[in-house]
Amino acid sequence: MKALLLNGMRDLNVEITQIHDKTMFLLRTFQFHVNDVPLKDRKIAPCLGCFECWVKTPGICKINDYGQKLAELMVQSDLVIHLTPITFGGYSSKLKAVIDRSIPIILPFFRKHKGEIHHKQRYKNRACLIVIGYQENGVYHNEETFKKLIYRNSLNMAPPVYHVQIVKKGQDLSEFHTELKACLEEVRAHLE
Amino acid sequence: MNRQKTVVLLIGSPRGRKSTSFSLGNYLCQKLEEEWTVKYGYIQQLVMREEKHLELITLMNTADIIIFSFPLYVDQLPSTAIRAFEVLYKNRTEISNRKQKIFLPIGNCGFPEASQIDLALEICHNFANAMNFQWRGGIKLGGGEAIHGICLEERGGMVRNQIKGLDGAAEALLRDDAIPQEVIDLIAREIIPKGLYKGMGNMGWRIRALKHWNMFNLKKKPYKK
């Protein structure tokens, strides 16, 4: 089983690092082969909005940097984990750059899903998705926005299993550990 | 008569002046320009290099009204727009009179339903609250590919509701009011009926691919396991 862990932390944060380390420990316990990608060390260009990955080089982004490689790793993985500081209710810009660059893995064509128009999937087998948001402060309803965002992502990316976990600043990580373990058990059951 | 104000139009699309974000924001700003000063900023240029961040902050300092026009990328703002929010929040103490500044986002998306932008507007609202900016509502437009970066007047009758709505939004801003809900709803009306948009969109991608001799290759799976 292959997992891709995308760590969207921009500046060094002790608590996010602890969450990351616990996640890595659990993934290894579950015998995942993990591609651990700290995005703060990577220069990934933003999406240009050119749509050439749909019409000129179908399935491949024309920007030849690590963002292109990550789109491939997303397809090759059984599980993708997004770890991010919750940023006004969304992902950090570092992680969002990777997500924006992943549109080659969907098709330009439209489908109707739950009464809305969405894009069709390029690949039949898709990775499960676990999103871990780190909440620095509880103001401005960021948490609720974040949960809605992940739900909407699940409509577009159509992962067979998806979970969202929020860890608040200063929170005891034992609860997070238990929850993540349960998520990984569900993912493993799906993959077996 | 309002005192002379400065409006800053921030374009959140990497396509800059060729984008639907520009078409929408520029139409609204042309109406405001009759009474106020308008300045333009392109997010992609202002956040990619750190030495440009000061320019972004300086631009914000001149603004009474910030109009932030952006495309929807994977359910929310493009990464560069989020980077701009991060930079502005980190440097918020460098921006004066924040409580007096009005923040008005305009989101557009390639899906026919404008409601798909609601979440991105919620993120903008969270940002405006964190910055202590005044919130006067968020504008959303679905079916943005029907505009495709062309100026609204050239699109004519197809976007009559959106033109009428943006005129209403300009009037509200000039009166120093919030954007009325009926104006927001008018702009959010479907440009092309959903079923037709889906069919035309699917056909449109094939036509665009034809230029690259790729019409029948669009479903390629280069990364298949």
Coordinates of N, CA, C and O in Angstrom, one line a residue, chain A residues 10-11 46-51 54-60 68 71-72 75-78 87-93 96-97 99-100 103 105 107-112 115-119 122-123 140-142 144-145 148-149 152-153 156-157, chain B residues 14-15 44 48 73-80 82-83 85-86 89-90 110-113 115-116 119 122-124 126-127 129-132 145 194 197-199 201-203 205-206 208-210 212 214-215 217-225:
Chain A
R10 N 4.2 26.0 6.1 CA 5.1 27.0 5.5 C 6.3 27.3 6.4 O 7.4 27.2 6.0
D11 N 5.9 27.8 7.6 CA 7.0 28.1 8.6 C 7.0 27.0 9.6 O 6.0 26.3 9.9
P46 N 2.8 27.9 -9.4 CA 1.3 27.9 -9.3 C 0.7 27.5 -10.7 O 1.4 27.7 -11.7
C47 N -0.5 27.0 -10.7 CA -1.2 26.6 -11.9 C -1.4 27.9 -12.7 O -1.7 29.0 -12.2
L48 N -1.2 27.8 -14.1 CA -1.3 29.0 -14.9 C -2.7 29.2 -15.5 O -3.0 30.2 -16.1
G49 N -3.6 28.2 -15.2 CA -5.0 28.3 -15.7 C -5.0 28.2 -17.2 O -6.0 28.8 -17.9
C50 N -4.1 27.5 -17.9 CA -4.0 27.5 -19.3 C -4.8 26.3 -19.9 O -5.1 26.3 -21.1
F51 N -5.1 25.3 -19.1 CA -5.9 24.1 -19.4 C -5.2 23.3 -20.5 O -5.8 22.4 -21.1
W54 N -5.4 19.6 -20.2 CA -6.6 19.0 -20.7 C -6.7 18.8 -22.2 O -7.2 17.9 -22.7
V55 N -6.1 19.8 -22.9 CA -6.3 19.8 -24.4 C -5.0 19.7 -25.2 O -5.1 19.2 -26.4
K56 N -3.9 20.0 -24.7 CA -2.7 19.9 -25.5 C -1.8 18.7 -25.1 O -1.4 18.0 -26.0
T57 N -1.6 18.5 -23.8 CA -0.8 17.3 -23.3 C -1.7 16.6 -22.3 O -1.5 16.6 -21.1
P58 N -2.8 15.9 -22.8 CA -3.8 15.4 -21.9 C -3.3 14.6 -20.7 O -2.5 13.6 -20.9
G59 N -3.6 15.0 -19.5 CA -3.2 14.3 -18.3 C -1.8 14.7 -17.7 O -1.4 14.3 -16.7
I60 N -1.1 15.7 -18.4 CA 0.2 16.1 -17.9 C 0.3 17.6 -17.9 O 0.0 18.3 -19.0
Q68 N 4.5 18.6 -11.1 CA 4.2 17.6 -12.1 C 4.3 16.1 -11.6 O 3.5 15.3 -11.8
A71 N 1.5 15.2 -9.1 CA 0.3 14.7 -9.7 C 0.4 13.2 -10.0 O -0.6 12.5 -9.8
E72 N 1.5 12.8 -10.5 CA 1.7 11.4 -10.8 C 1.7 10.5 -9.6 O 1.0 9.5 -9.5
V75 N -1.8 9.8 -8.4 CA -2.5 8.7 -9.1 C -1.9 7.4 -8.7 O -2.7 6.4 -8.5
Q76 N -0.6 7.3 -8.4 CA 0.0 6.0 -8.1 C -0.2 5.6 -6.6 O 0.1 4.5 -6.3
S77 N -0.8 6.5 -5.8 CA -0.9 6.2 -4.4 C -2.3 5.6 -4.1 O -3.3 5.9 -4.8
D78 N -2.4 4.9 -3.0 CA -3.6 4.3 -2.5 C -4.3 5.3 -1.5 O -5.5 5.3 -1.3
T87 N -6.1 27.8 6.9 CA -5.8 29.2 6.5 C -7.0 29.9 6.1 O -7.5 29.7 5.0
F88 N -7.6 30.7 6.9 CA -8.9 31.4 6.7 C -10.0 30.3 6.3 O -10.9 30.7 5.5
G89 N -9.9 29.1 6.8 CA -10.9 28.1 6.5 C -10.5 27.2 5.3 O -11.2 26.2 5.0
G90 N -9.3 27.4 4.8 CA -8.8 26.6 3.6 C -7.4 26.0 3.9 O -7.0 26.0 5.0
Y91 N -6.8 25.6 2.8 CA -5.5 25.0 2.8 C -4.5 26.2 2.8 O -4.8 27.3 2.4
S92 N -3.2 25.9 3.2 CA -2.2 26.8 3.1 C -1.9 27.0 1.6 O -2.2 26.1 0.8
S93 N -1.2 28.1 1.3 CA -1.0 28.4 -0.2 C 0.0 27.3 -0.7 O -0.1 26.9 -1.9
K96 N -2.1 24.3 -1.4 CA -3.1 24.6 -2.5 C -2.4 24.7 -3.9 O -3.0 24.3 -4.9
A97 N -1.2 25.1 -3.9 CA -0.4 25.1 -5.2 C -0.4 23.6 -5.8 O -0.6 23.4 -7.0
I99 N -2.5 21.2 -5.0 CA -3.9 20.8 -5.4 C -4.3 21.4 -6.7 O -4.9 20.7 -7.6
D100 N -4.0 22.7 -6.9 CA -4.3 23.3 -8.2 C -3.6 22.6 -9.4 O -4.2 22.5 -10.4
I103 N -5.0 19.2 -11.4 CA -6.2 19.0 -12.3 C -6.0 18.1 -13.5 O -6.9 17.7 -14.1
I105 N -5.3 15.2 -13.4 CA -5.8 13.9 -13.0 C -7.3 13.8 -13.1 O -7.9 12.7 -12.9
L107 N -10.7 14.9 -15.8 CA -11.0 15.2 -17.2 C -11.7 16.5 -17.4 O -12.4 17.0 -16.4
P108 N -11.6 17.2 -18.5 CA -12.3 18.4 -18.7 C -13.8 18.2 -18.8 O -14.6 19.1 -18.5
F109 N -14.3 17.0 -19.2 CA -15.7 16.8 -19.4 C -16.5 16.9 -18.2 O -16.1 16.5 -17.1
F110 N -17.7 17.3 -18.4 CA -18.6 17.5 -17.2 C -19.5 16.2 -17.0 O -19.8 15.5 -17.9
R111 N -19.9 16.1 -15.7 CA -20.8 15.1 -15.3 C -21.8 15.7 -14.3 O -21.4 16.8 -13.7
K112 N -22.9 15.2 -14.1 CA -23.8 15.7 -13.1 C -23.7 14.8 -11.9 O -23.8 13.6 -12.0
G115 N -26.8 16.7 -8.2 CA -27.5 17.9 -8.7 C -26.6 19.0 -9.2 O -27.1 20.1 -9.7
E116 N -25.3 18.8 -9.2 CA -24.4 19.9 -9.6 C -23.5 19.3 -10.7 O -23.3 18.1 -10.9
I117 N -23.0 20.3 -11.5 CA -22.0 19.9 -12.5 C -20.6 19.8 -11.9 O -20.2 20.7 -11.2
H118 N -20.0 18.7 -12.2 CA -18.5 18.5 -11.8 C -17.8 17.9 -13.0 O -18.4 17.5 -14.0
H119 N -16.5 17.8 -12.8 CA -15.7 17.1 -13.9 C -15.7 15.6 -13.7 O -15.8 15.1 -12.6
R122 N -10.4 11.1 -14.6 CA -9.6 10.5 -15.6 C -9.3 9.0 -15.3 O -9.2 8.2 -16.2
Y123 N -9.1 8.8 -14.0 CA -8.6 7.4 -13.6 C -9.7 6.7 -12.8 O -10.4 7.3 -11.9
Y140 N -13.4 33.2 13.9 CA -13.9 33.3 12.5 C -14.4 32.0 11.8 O -14.4 31.9 10.6
H141 N -14.8 31.1 12.6 CA -15.5 29.9 12.1 C -14.7 29.2 11.0 O -15.2 28.6 10.1
N142 N -13.4 29.3 11.2 CA -12.5 28.6 10.2 C -12.7 27.1 10.1 O -12.7 26.5 9.0
E144 N -15.4 25.3 10.6 CA -16.6 24.9 9.8 C -16.4 25.0 8.3 O -16.8 24.2 7.5
T145 N -15.8 26.1 8.0 CA -15.4 26.4 6.5 C -14.6 25.2 6.0 O -14.8 24.7 4.9
K148 N -16.4 22.1 5.3 CA -17.2 22.2 4.1 C -16.3 22.1 2.9 O -16.7 21.5 1.9
L149 N -15.1 22.7 3.0 CA -14.2 22.6 1.8 C -13.8 21.1 1.5 O -13.8 20.7 0.3
R152 N -16.6 19.4 -0.2 CA -16.7 19.8 -1.6 C -15.5 19.2 -2.4 O -15.8 18.8 -3.6
N153 N -14.4 19.1 -1.9 CA -13.3 18.4 -2.5 C -13.6 17.0 -2.8 O -13.3 16.4 -3.9
N156 N -15.6 16.6 -5.9 CA -14.8 16.8 -7.2 C -13.8 15.7 -7.4 O -13.6 15.3 -8.5
M157 N -13.1 15.3 -6.3 CA -12.0 14.3 -6.5 C -12.5 12.9 -6.4 O -11.8 12.0 -6.7
Chain B
P14 N -4.3 34.0 -12.7 CA -2.9 34.1 -13.3 C -3.0 34.5 -14.8 O -2.0 34.9 -15.4
R15 N -4.2 34.5 -15.4 CA -4.4 35.0 -16.8 C -4.5 36.5 -16.9 O -4.6 37.0 -18.0
Q44 N -0.7 37.5 -9.2 CA 0.4 36.6 -9.6 C 1.8 37.4 -9.6 O 2.8 36.9 -9.1
M48 N 4.5 36.4 -6.1 CA 5.5 35.3 -6.4 C 6.9 35.6 -5.9 O 7.7 34.7 -5.6
Y73 N -10.6 27.8 -8.2 CA -9.7 26.7 -8.6 C -9.9 25.6 -7.5 O -9.6 25.9 -6.3
V74 N -10.4 24.5 -7.9 CA -10.6 23.3 -7.0 C -11.3 23.8 -5.7 O -10.8 23.7 -4.6
D75 N -12.5 24.3 -5.9 CA -13.4 24.6 -4.8 C -13.1 25.9 -4.0 O -13.8 26.2 -3.1
Q76 N -11.9 26.5 -4.3 CA -11.6 27.7 -3.5 C -10.7 28.7 -4.3 O -10.7 28.6 -5.6
L77 N -10.0 29.5 -3.7 CA -9.2 30.5 -4.4 C -8.0 29.9 -5.0 O -7.5 28.9 -4.4
P78 N -7.4 30.4 -6.0 CA -6.1 29.9 -6.5 C -5.0 30.1 -5.4 O -5.1 31.0 -4.6
S79 N -4.0 29.3 -5.5 CA -2.9 29.3 -4.5 C -2.3 30.7 -4.3 O -2.0 31.1 -3.2
T80 N -2.1 31.4 -5.4 CA -1.5 32.7 -5.4 C -2.4 33.7 -4.6 O -1.9 34.6 -3.9
I82 N -4.4 32.8 -2.1 CA -4.2 32.5 -0.7 C -2.9 33.0 -0.2 O -2.8 33.5 0.9
R83 N -1.9 33.0 -1.0 CA -0.6 33.5 -0.7 C -0.7 35.0 -0.4 O -0.1 35.5 0.6
F85 N -3.4 36.5 0.7 CA -4.0 36.7 2.0 C -3.0 36.4 3.1 O -3.0 37.1 4.1
E86 N -2.2 35.4 3.0 CA -1.2 35.1 4.0 C -0.2 36.3 4.2 O 0.1 36.7 5.4
Y89 N -2.1 39.2 5.8 CA -2.4 39.0 7.3 C -1.1 39.1 8.1 O -1.1 39.7 9.2
K90 N -0.1 38.6 7.6 CA 1.2 38.6 8.3 C 1.7 40.1 8.5 O 2.3 40.4 9.5
G110 N -16.1 28.0 -13.7 CA -16.4 27.4 -15.0 C -17.6 26.4 -14.9 O -18.0 25.8 -15.9
F111 N -18.2 26.2 -13.7 CA -19.4 25.4 -13.6 C -20.6 26.4 -13.8 O -20.5 27.6 -13.4
P112 N -21.7 25.9 -14.3 CA -22.8 26.8 -14.5 C -23.5 27.3 -13.2 O -24.1 28.4 -13.2
E113 N -23.3 26.6 -12.1 CA -23.9 27.0 -10.8 C -23.0 28.0 -10.0 O -21.9 27.6 -9.6
S115 N -23.5 28.9 -7.2 CA -23.4 28.5 -5.7 C -22.1 27.7 -5.4 O -21.8 27.6 -4.3
Q116 N -21.4 27.2 -6.5 CA -20.2 26.5 -6.2 C -19.1 27.4 -5.7 O -18.0 27.0 -5.2
L119 N -18.3 28.7 -1.0 CA -17.3 28.4 0.0 C -16.1 29.3 -0.2 O -15.5 29.8 0.8
E122 N -16.9 32.4 1.5 CA -16.8 32.3 2.9 C -15.3 32.4 3.4 O -15.1 33.1 4.4
I123 N -14.4 31.9 2.6 CA -13.0 32.0 2.9 C -12.6 33.5 2.9 O -11.9 34.0 3.7
C124 N -13.1 34.2 1.8 CA -12.8 35.6 1.7 C -13.4 36.4 2.9 O -12.8 37.3 3.4
N126 N -13.9 35.2 5.9 CA -13.0 34.9 7.1 C -11.8 35.8 7.1 O -11.3 36.3 8.1
F127 N -11.2 35.9 5.8 CA -10.0 36.8 5.7 C -10.4 38.2 6.0 O -9.6 38.9 6.8
N129 N -12.7 39.4 7.9 CA -12.9 39.5 9.4 C -11.5 39.5 10.1 O -11.3 40.3 11.0
A130 N -10.6 38.6 9.7 CA -9.3 38.6 10.3 C -8.5 39.9 10.1 O -7.8 40.3 11.0
M131 N -8.8 40.5 9.0 CA -8.0 41.8 8.7 C -8.8 43.0 9.3 O -8.2 44.1 9.2
N132 N -10.0 42.8 9.8 CA -10.8 43.9 10.2 C -11.3 44.8 9.1 O -11.5 46.0 9.3
E145 N -16.9 30.5 -18.3 CA -16.3 30.2 -19.7 C -17.1 30.9 -20.8 O -16.6 31.1 -21.9
K194 N -28.2 25.1 -17.5 CA -27.3 24.1 -17.1 C -27.1 22.9 -18.1 O -25.9 22.6 -18.4
Y197 N -25.3 24.2 -21.1 CA -23.9 24.5 -20.8 C -23.0 23.3 -20.7 O -21.9 23.2 -21.2
K198 N -23.6 22.2 -20.2 CA -22.9 20.9 -20.1 C -22.5 20.4 -21.5 O -21.4 20.0 -21.7
G199 N -23.5 20.4 -22.3 CA -23.3 19.9 -23.7 C -22.3 20.7 -24.5 O -21.4 20.2 -25.1
G201 N -20.1 22.8 -23.2 CA -18.8 22.7 -22.6 C -18.0 21.5 -23.1 O -16.9 21.6 -23.5
N202 N -18.7 20.3 -23.1 CA -18.1 19.1 -23.5 C -17.6 19.1 -24.9 O -16.5 18.7 -25.3
M203 N -18.4 19.7 -25.8 CA -18.1 19.9 -27.2 C -16.9 20.9 -27.3 O -16.0 20.7 -28.1
W205 N -14.5 21.6 -25.3 CA -13.1 21.1 -25.0 C -12.6 20.3 -26.2 O -11.4 20.4 -26.5
R206 N -13.4 19.6 -26.9 CA -13.0 18.8 -28.0 C -12.5 19.8 -29.1 O -11.5 19.6 -29.8
R208 N -11.3 22.8 -28.7 CA -10.1 23.4 -28.3 C -8.9 22.4 -28.5 O -7.8 22.8 -28.8
A209 N -9.2 21.1 -28.3 CA -8.2 20.1 -28.5 C -7.8 19.9 -30.0 O -6.7 19.5 -30.3
L210 N -8.8 20.2 -30.8 CA -8.6 20.0 -32.3 C -7.4 20.8 -32.8 O -6.6 20.3 -33.6
H212 N -4.8 21.2 -31.4 CA -3.5 20.5 -31.0 C -3.5 19.1 -31.6 O -2.8 18.2 -31.1
N214 N -5.6 16.8 -31.0 CA -5.8 15.9 -29.8 C -7.3 15.5 -29.5 O -7.6 15.0 -28.5
M215 N -8.1 15.8 -30.5 CA -9.5 15.7 -30.3 C -10.0 14.3 -29.7 O -10.9 14.3 -28.8
N217 N -7.8 12.2 -28.0 CA -6.8 11.8 -27.0 C -7.1 12.3 -25.7 O -6.3 12.2 -24.8
L218 N -8.2 13.0 -25.5 CA -8.4 13.8 -24.2 C -8.5 12.9 -23.0 O -8.3 13.3 -21.9
K219 N -8.8 11.6 -23.2 CA -9.0 10.7 -22.0 C -7.8 9.9 -21.8 O -7.8 8.9 -21.0
K220 N -6.6 10.3 -22.3 CA -5.4 9.5 -22.1 C -5.1 9.4 -20.6 O -5.5 10.3 -19.8
K221 N -4.4 8.3 -20.2 CA -4.1 8.1 -18.8 C -2.6 7.9 -18.7 O -2.1 6.7 -18.5
P222 N -1.8 8.9 -18.7 CA -0.4 8.8 -18.7 C 0.2 8.2 -17.4 O 1.3 7.7 -17.4
Y223 N -0.5 8.3 -16.3 CA 0.0 7.9 -15.0 C -0.7 6.6 -14.5 O -0.6 6.3 -13.4
K224 N -1.3 5.9 -15.4 CA -2.1 4.7 -15.0 C -1.1 3.7 -14.3 O 0.0 3.5 -14.7
K225 N -1.7 3.1 -13.2 CA -0.9 2.2 -12.4 C -0.5 1.0 -13.2 O -1.3 0.4 -13.9

